[in-house]
CSV table of C-alpha atoms and ligand atoms in Angstrom, one decimal:
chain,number,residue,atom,x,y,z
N,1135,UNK,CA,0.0,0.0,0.0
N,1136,UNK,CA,1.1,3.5,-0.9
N,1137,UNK,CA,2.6,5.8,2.6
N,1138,UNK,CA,0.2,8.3,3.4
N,1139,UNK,CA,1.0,11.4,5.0
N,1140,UNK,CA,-1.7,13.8,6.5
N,1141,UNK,CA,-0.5,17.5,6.1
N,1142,UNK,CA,-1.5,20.5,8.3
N,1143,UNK,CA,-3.2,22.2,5.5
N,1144,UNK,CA,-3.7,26.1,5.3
N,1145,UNK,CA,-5.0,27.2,2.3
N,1146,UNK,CA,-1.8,29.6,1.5
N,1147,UNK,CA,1.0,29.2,-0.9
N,1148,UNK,CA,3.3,26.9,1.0
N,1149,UNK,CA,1.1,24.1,2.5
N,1150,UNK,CA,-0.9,24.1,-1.1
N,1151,UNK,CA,2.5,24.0,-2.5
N,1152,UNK,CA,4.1,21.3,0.0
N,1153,UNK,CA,0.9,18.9,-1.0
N,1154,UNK,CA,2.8,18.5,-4.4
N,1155,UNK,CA,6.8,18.9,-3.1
N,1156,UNK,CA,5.8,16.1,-0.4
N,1157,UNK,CA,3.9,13.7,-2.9
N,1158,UNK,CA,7.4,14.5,-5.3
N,1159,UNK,CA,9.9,14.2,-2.8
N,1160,UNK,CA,8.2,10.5,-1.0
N,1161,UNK,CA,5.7,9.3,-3.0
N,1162,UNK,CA,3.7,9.1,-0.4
N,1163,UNK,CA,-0.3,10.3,-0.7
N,1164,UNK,CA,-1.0,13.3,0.8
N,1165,UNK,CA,-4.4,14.0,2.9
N,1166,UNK,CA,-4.3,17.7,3.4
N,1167,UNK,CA,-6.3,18.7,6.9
N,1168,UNK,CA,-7.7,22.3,7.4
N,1169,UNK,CA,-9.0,23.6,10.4
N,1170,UNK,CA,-11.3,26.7,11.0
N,1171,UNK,CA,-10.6,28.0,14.3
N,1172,UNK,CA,-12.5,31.4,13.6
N,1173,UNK,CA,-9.9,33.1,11.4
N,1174,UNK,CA,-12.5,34.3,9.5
N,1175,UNK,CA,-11.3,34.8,5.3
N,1176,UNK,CA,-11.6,32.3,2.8
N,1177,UNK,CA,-15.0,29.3,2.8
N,1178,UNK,CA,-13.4,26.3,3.9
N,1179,UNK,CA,-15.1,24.2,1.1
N,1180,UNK,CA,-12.8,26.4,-1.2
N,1181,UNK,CA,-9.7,25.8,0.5
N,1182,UNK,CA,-10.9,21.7,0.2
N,1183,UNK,CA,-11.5,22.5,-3.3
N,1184,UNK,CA,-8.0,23.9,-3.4
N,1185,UNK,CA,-6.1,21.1,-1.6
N,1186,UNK,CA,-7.7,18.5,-4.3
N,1187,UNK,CA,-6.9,20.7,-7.2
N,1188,UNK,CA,-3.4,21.0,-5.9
N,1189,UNK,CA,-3.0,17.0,-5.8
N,1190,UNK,CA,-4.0,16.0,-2.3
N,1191,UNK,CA,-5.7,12.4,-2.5
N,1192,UNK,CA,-8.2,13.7,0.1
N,1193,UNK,CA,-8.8,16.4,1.9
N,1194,UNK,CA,-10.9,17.0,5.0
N,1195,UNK,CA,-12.1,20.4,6.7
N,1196,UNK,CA,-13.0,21.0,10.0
N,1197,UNK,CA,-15.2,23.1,12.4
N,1198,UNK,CA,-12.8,23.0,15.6
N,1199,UNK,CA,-14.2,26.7,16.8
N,1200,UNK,CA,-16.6,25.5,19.5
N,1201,UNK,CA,-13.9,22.6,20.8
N,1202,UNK,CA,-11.3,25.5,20.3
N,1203,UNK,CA,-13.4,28.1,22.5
N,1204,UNK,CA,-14.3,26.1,25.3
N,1205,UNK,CA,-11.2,23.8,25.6
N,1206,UNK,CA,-8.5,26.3,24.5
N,1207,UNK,CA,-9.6,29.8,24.8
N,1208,UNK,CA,-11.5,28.9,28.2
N,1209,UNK,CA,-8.8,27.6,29.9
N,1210,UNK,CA,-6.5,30.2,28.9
N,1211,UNK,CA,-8.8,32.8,30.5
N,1212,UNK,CA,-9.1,31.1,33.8
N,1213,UNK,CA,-5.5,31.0,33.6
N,1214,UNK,CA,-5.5,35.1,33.2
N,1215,UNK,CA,-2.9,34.0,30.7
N,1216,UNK,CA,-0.6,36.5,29.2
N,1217,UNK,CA,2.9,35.5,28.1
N,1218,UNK,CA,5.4,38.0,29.6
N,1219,UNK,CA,2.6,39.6,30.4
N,1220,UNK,CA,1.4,40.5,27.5
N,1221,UNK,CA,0.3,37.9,24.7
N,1222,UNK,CA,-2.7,36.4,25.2
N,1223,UNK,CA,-0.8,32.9,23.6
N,1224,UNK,CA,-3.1,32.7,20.5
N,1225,UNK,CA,-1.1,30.9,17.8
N,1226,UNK,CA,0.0,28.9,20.8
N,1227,UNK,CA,-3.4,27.8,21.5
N,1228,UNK,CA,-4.6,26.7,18.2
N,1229,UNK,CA,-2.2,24.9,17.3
N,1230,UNK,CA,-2.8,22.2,19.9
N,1231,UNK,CA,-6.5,21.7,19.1
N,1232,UNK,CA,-5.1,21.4,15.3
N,1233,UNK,CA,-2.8,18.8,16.1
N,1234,UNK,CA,-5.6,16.9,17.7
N,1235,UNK,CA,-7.4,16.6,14.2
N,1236,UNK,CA,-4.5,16.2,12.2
N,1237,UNK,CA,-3.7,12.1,14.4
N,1238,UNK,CA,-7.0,11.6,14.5
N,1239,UNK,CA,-6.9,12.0,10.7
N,1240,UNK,CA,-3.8,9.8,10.4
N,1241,UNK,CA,-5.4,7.4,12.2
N,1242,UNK,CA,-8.5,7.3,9.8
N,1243,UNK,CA,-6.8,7.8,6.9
N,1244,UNK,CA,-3.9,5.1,8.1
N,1245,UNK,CA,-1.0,7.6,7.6
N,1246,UNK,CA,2.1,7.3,9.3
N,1247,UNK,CA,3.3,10.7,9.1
N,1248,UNK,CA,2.0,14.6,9.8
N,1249,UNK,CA,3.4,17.4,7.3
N,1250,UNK,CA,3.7,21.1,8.6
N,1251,UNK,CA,4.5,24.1,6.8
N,1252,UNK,CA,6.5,25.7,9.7
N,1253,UNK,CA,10.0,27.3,9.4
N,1254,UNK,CA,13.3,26.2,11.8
N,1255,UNK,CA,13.1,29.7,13.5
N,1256,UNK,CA,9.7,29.5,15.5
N,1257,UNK,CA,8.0,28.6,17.8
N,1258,UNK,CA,5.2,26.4,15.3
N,1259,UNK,CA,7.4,23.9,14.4
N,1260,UNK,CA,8.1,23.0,18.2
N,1261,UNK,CA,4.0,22.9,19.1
N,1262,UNK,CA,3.3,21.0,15.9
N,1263,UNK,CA,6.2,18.6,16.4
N,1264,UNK,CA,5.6,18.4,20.2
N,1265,UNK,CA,2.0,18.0,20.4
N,1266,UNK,CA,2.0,15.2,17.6
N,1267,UNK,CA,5.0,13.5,19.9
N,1268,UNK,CA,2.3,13.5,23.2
N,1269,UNK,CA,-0.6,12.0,20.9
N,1270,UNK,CA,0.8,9.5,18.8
N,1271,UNK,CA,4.5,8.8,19.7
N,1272,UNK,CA,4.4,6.5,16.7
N,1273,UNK,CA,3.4,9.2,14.0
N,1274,UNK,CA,6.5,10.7,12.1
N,1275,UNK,CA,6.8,14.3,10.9
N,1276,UNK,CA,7.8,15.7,7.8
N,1277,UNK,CA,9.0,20.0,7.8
N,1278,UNK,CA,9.7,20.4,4.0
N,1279,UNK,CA,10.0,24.0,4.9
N,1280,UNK,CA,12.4,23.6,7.4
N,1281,UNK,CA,13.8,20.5,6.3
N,1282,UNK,CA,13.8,20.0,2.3
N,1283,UNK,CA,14.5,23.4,1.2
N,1284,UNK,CA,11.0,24.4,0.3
N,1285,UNK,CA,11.9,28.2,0.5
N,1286,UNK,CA,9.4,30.9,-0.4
N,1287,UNK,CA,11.0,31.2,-4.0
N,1288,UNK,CA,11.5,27.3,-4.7
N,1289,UNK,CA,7.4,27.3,-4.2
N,1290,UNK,CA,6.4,29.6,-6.2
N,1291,UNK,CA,8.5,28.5,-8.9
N,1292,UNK,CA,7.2,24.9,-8.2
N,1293,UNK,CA,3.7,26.5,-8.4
N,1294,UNK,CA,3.9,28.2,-11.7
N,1295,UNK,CA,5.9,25.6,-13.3
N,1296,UNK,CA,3.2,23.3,-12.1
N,1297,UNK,CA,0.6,25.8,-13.1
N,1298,UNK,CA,-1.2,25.4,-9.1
N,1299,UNK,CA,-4.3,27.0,-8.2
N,1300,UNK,CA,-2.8,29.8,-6.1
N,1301,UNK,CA,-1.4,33.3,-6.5
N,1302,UNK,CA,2.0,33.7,-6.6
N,1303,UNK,CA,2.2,37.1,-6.2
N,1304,UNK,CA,2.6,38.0,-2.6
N,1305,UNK,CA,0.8,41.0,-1.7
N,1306,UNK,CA,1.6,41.0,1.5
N,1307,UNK,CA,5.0,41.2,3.2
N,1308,UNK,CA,3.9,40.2,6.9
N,1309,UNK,CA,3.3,36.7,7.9
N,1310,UNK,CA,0.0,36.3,9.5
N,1311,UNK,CA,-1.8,34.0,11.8
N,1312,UNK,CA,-5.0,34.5,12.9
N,1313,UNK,CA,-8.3,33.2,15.3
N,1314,UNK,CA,-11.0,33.8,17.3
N,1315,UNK,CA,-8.8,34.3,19.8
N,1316,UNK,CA,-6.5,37.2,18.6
N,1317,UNK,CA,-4.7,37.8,15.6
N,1318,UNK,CA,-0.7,38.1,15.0
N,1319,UNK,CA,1.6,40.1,12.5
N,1320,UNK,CA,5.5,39.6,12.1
N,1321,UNK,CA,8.1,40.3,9.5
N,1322,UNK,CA,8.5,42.6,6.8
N,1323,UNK,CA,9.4,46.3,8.4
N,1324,UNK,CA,8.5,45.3,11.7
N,1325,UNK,CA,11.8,43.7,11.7
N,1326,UNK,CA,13.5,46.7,12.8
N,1327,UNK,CA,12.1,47.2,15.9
N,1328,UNK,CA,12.4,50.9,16.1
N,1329,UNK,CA,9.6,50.9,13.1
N,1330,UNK,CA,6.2,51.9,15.0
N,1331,UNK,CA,3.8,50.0,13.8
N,1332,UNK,CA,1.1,51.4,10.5
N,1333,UNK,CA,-2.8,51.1,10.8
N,1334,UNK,CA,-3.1,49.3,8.1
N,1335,UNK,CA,-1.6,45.8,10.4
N,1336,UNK,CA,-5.2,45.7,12.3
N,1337,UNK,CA,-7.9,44.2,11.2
N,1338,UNK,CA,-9.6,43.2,14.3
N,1339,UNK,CA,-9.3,46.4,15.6
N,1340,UNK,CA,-10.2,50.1,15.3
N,1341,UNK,CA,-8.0,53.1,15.5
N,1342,UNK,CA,-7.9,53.4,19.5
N,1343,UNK,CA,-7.8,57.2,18.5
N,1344,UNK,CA,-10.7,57.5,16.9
N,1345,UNK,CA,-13.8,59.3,18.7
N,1346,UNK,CA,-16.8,57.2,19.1
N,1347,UNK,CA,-19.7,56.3,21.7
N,1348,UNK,CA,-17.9,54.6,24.8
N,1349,UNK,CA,-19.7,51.0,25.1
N,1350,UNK,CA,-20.9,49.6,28.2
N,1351,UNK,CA,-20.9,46.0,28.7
N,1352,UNK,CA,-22.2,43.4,31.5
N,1353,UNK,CA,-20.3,40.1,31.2
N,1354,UNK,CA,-22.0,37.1,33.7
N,1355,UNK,CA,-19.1,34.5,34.4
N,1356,UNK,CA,-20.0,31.3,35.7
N,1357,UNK,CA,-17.1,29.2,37.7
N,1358,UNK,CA,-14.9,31.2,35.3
N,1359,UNK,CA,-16.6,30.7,32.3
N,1360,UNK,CA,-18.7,33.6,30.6
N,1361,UNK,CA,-22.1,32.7,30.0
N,1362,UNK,CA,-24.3,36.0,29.2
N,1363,UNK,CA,-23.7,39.0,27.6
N,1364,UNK,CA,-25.6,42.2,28.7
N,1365,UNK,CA,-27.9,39.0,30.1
N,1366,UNK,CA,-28.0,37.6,27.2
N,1367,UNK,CA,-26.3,33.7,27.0
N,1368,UNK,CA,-23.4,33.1,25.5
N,1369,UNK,CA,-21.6,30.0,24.0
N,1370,UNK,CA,-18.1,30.6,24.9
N,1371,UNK,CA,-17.2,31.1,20.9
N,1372,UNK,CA,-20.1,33.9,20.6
N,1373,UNK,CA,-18.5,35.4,24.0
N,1374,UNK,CA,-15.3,36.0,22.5
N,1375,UNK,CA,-17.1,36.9,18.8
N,1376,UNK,CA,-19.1,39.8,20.5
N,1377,UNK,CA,-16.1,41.0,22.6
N,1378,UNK,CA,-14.2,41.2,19.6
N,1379,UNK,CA,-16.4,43.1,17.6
N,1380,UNK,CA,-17.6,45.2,20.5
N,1381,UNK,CA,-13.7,45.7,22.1
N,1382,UNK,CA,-12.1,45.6,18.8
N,1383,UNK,CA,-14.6,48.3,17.6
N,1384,UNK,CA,-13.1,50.6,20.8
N,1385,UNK,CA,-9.6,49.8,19.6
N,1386,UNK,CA,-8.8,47.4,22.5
N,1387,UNK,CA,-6.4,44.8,22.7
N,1388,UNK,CA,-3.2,46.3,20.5
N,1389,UNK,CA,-0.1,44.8,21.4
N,1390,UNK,CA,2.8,45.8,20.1
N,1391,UNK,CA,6.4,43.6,22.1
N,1392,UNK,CA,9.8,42.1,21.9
N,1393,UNK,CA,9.2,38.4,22.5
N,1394,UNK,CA,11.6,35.2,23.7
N,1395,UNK,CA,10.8,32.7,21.4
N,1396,UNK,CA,11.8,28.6,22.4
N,1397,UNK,CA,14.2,28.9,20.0
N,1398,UNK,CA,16.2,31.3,22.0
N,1399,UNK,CA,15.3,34.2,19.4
N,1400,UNK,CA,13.8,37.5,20.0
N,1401,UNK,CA,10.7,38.4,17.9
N,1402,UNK,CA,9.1,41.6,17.2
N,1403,UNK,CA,5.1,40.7,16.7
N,1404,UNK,CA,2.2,43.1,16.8
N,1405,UNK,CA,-1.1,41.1,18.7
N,1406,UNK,CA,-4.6,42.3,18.1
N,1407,UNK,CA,-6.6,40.6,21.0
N,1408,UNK,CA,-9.3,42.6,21.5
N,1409,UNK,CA,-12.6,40.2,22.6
N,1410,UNK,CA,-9.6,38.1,24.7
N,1411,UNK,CA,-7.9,41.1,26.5
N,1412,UNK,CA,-11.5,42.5,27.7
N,1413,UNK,CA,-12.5,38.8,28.6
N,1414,UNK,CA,-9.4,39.0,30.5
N,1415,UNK,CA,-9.6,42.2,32.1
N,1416,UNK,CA,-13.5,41.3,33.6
N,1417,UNK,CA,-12.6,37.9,34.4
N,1418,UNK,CA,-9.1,38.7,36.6
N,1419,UNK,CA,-11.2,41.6,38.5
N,1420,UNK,CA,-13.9,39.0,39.2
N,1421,UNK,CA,-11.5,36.9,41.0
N,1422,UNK,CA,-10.2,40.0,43.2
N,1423,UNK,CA,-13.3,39.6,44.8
N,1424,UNK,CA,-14.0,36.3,44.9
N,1425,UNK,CA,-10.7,34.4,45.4
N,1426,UNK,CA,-9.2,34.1,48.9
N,1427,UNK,CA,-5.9,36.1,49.1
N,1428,UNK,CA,-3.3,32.8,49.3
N,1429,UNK,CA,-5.1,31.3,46.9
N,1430,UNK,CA,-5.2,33.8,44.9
N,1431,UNK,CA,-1.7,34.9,44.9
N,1432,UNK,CA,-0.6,31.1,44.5
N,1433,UNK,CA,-3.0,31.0,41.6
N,1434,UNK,CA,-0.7,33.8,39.6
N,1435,UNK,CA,2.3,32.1,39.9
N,1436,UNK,CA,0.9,28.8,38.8
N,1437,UNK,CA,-1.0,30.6,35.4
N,1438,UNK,CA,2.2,32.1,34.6
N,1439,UNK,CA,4.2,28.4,34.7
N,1440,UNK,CA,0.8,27.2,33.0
N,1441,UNK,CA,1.2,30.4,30.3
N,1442,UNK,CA,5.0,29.3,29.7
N,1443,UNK,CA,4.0,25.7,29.4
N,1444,UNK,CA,1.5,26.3,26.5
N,1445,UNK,CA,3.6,29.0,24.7
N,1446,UNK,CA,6.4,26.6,24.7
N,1447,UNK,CA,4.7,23.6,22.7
N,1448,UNK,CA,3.7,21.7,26.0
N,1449,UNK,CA,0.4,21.7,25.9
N,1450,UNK,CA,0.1,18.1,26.1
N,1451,UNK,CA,2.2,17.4,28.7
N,1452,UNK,CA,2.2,16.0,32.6
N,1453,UNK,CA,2.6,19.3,34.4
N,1454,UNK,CA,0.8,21.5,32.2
N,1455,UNK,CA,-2.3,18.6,32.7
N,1456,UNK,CA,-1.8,18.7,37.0
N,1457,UNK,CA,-1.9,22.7,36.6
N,1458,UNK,CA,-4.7,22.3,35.1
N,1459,UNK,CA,-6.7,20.6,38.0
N,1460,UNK,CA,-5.4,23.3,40.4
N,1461,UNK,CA,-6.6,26.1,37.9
N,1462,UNK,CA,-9.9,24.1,37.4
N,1463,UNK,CA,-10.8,24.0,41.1
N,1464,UNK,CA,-9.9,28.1,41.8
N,1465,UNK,CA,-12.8,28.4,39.8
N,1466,UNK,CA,-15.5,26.6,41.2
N,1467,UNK,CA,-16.4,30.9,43.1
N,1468,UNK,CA,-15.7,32.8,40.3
N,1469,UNK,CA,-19.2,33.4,39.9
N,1470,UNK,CA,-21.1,37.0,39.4
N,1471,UNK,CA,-20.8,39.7,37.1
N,1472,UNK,CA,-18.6,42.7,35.7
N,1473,UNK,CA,-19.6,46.0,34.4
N,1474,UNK,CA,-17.0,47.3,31.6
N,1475,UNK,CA,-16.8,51.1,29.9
N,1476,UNK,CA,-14.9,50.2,26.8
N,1477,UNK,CA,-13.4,53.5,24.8
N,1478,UNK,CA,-10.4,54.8,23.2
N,1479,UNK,CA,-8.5,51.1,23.8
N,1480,UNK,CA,-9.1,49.9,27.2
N,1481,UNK,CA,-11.9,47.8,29.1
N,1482,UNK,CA,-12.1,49.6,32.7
N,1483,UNK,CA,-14.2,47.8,34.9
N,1484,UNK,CA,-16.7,50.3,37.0
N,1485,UNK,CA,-18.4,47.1,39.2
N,1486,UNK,CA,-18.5,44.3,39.9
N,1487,UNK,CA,-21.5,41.7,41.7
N,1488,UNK,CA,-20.9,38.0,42.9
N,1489,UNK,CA,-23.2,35.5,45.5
N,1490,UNK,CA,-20.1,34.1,45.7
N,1491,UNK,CA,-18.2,37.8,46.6
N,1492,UNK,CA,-15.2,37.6,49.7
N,1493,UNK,CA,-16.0,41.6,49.8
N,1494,UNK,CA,-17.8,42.5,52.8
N,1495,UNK,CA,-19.7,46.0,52.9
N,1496,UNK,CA,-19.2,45.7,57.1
N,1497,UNK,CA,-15.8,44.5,57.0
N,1498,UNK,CA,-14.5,47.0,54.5
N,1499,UNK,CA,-16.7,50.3,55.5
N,1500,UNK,CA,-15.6,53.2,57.4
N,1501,UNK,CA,-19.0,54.1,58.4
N,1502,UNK,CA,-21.2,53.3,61.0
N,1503,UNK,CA,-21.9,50.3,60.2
N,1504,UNK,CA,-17.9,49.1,60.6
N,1505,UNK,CA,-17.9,45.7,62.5
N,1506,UNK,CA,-14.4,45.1,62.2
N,1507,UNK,CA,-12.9,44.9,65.9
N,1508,UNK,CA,-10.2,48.0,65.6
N,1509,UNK,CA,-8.4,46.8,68.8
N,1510,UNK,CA,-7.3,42.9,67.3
N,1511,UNK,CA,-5.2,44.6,64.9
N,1512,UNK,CA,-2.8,46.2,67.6
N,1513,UNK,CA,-1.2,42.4,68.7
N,1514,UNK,CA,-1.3,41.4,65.0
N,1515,UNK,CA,0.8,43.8,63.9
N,1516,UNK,CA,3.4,43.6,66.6
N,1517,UNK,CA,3.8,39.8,65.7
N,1518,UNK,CA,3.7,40.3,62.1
N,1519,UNK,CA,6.6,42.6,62.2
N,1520,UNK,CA,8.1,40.4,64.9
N,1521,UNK,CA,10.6,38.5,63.0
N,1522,UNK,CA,11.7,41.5,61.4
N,1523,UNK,CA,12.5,43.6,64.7
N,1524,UNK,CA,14.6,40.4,65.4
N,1525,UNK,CA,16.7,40.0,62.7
N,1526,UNK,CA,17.1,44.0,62.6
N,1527,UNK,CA,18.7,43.9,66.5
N,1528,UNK,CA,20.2,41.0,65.9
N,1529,UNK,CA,22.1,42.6,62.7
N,1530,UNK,CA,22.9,45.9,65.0
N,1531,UNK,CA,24.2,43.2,67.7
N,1532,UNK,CA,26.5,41.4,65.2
N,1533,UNK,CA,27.9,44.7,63.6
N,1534,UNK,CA,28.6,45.9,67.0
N,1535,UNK,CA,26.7,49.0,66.8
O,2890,LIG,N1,5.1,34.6,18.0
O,2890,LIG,C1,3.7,34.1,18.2
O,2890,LIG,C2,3.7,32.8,18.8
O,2890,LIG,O1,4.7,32.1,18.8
O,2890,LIG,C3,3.0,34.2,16.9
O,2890,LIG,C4,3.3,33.2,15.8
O,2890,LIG,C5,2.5,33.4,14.6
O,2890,LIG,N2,2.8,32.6,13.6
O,2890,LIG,C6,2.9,33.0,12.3
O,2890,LIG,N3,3.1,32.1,11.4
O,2890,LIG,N4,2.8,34.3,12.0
O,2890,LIG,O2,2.7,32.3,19.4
């Protein structure tokens, strides 16, 4: 029986073009696998059409947005995650849920190896490669990209000689990836770093400048998880779809940063984020009031060892799976909801309400109605700071002073 191998399939020059340069170079069949994970842009039955016209033996599409929002997106927002603080991990979170479909396509199809198009110098090629590893330790992979000298000129050569479906002409000099999630732009001028970035990079976005009606939101969370949108309900994907267009419409969620790759490179990449970064605002707030302090403080630490995880390909891994059950149970009182004013780029929260709230009116007023016991906090501090007094005389003691 002919080898089969089941390629990550995009729909752009290189993957349409590495369906043919893989079936040349192995003689393998190629399956090509597309996934819409909300990034909007072409019908998938046209990039389908386009993977068969371009010589794959079959070629599947698939509807991973819901999957992708509530097992991806979700638990990256319970997480508060923001890699160095910043990135909201989306190319890092689609390409596990990608993976996913691509071995369960081998196994259907009976291939023994998955194809990317990624290059040596991301971070992709480790997710891809990493991911398929934790799933199917027997699957192969196959980088022509990185590995058999498919470069950017070589395909479009292969293309026209092979007269390919696809336009060869490059129009635009960034490289792209986009979901529901957030969008992200590197390369061409961007490259020198001092280069501010031009409005025409945003798409999921408005100019943040830009006058216009400040919106107003109520977002209900339930154990973490947003379920209603000025009351009405949500699915998690129409969550983030109405926080994008109503967030990216107030110019929120621009990011513009320097990033550590795995690789050990530094990246310039410019993030659009906007439904995720006012998902992540409302939800973070919402645990200020309903998370106890320790855990709360322990909870950070963990998200940003979770964030790192993902970013770095190890989605499917031991750790990242056992930070996942401590995430999963800080949830279980992040219940109530969060008032937003969204305008010229930011989400600012102006209230908050929660049945399951740790804020207590008494506790915390300075009024009349105070019931907090003035006089227990006199012996509390002077055994808080008790330690401290000690090792300060003991210092003065030592130096002789
Ligand atoms: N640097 C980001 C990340 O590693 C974005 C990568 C985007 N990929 C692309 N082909 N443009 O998550």
């Amino acid at each position: 029986m002919t080898e089969r191998i089941v390629l990550a399939y995009s729909g752009g020059l290189d993957t349409s073009v590495a369906i043919g340069w893989i079936a040349h170079a192995t003689g393998a069949e190629v399956i090509a696998v597309a996934g819409d994970v909300g990034q909007g842009g072409e019908d998938m039955e046209v990039i389908r059409q386009r993977a068969l016209d371009c010589g794959a033996v079959e070629a599947v599409v698939a509807d991973m947005r819901d999957e992708y929002a509530d097992e991806y997106c979700l638990p990256a927002l319970q997480a508060n995650a923001l890699y160095m603080d910043r990135y909201p991990l989306v190319s890092a979170l689609s390409r596990p849920v990608i993976v996913k479909h691509l071995v369960q396509a081998a196994k259907d199809f009976g291939a023994s190896t998955v194809a990317h198009g990624c290059t040596g110098k991301g971070n992709d090629q480790v997710r891809f490669e990493v991911s398929i590893g934790a799933l199917a330790p027997d699957l192969k992979v196959l980088a022509p990209v990185r590995d058999s000298g498919m470069s950017r000129d070589k395909a479009i050569i292969f293309a026209e000689e092979r007269d390919l479906p696809i336009q060869t002409t490059r129009s635009n000099p960034y490289s792209i990836d986009q979901n529901v999630w957030g969008r992200a732009v590197e390369t061409g001028f961007l490259e020198d770093i001092w280069n501010g970035p031009i409005e025409d990079l945003y798409d999921y976005t408005q100019d943040p400048a830009a006058a216009r009606e400040p919106d107003e939101v109520l977002i209900t969370f339930n154990q973490g998880k947003p379920v209603a949108i000025d009351g009405r309900p949500v699915t998690m994907l129409q969550a983030i779809e109405e926080m994008n267009r109503r967030a990216g419409a107030q110019g929120i969620g621009r990011i513009d940063m320097v990033e550590d790759r795995v690789v050990g490179i530094k990246s310039r990449e410019i993030y659009e984020a906007p439904g995720a970064m006012a998902l992540l605002a409302a939800h973070r707030e919402l645990e200020n009031v309903t998370l106890e302090r320790e855990q709360a403080r322990f909870k950070q630490t963990v998200g940003q060892r979770w964030t790192e995880l993902v970013y770095d390909g190890l989605w499917f891994s031991p750790l990242k799976r056992s930070l996942d059950a401590f995430l999963q149970d800080t949830q279980q009182h992040v219940n109530g909801e969060i008032r937003m004013t969204m305008a010229h780029g930011t989400a600012v929260v102006t209230g908050r309400r929660s049945e399951s709230s740790l804020y207590d009116f008494n506790l915390a007023t300075y009024d009349a109605q105070d019931t907090f016991d003035q006089s227990m906090a006199k012996g509390f501090v002077q055994l808080w700071g008790l330690n401290t007094k000690m090792a300060t005389a003991r210092d003065l003691r030592v130096s002789g002073q």
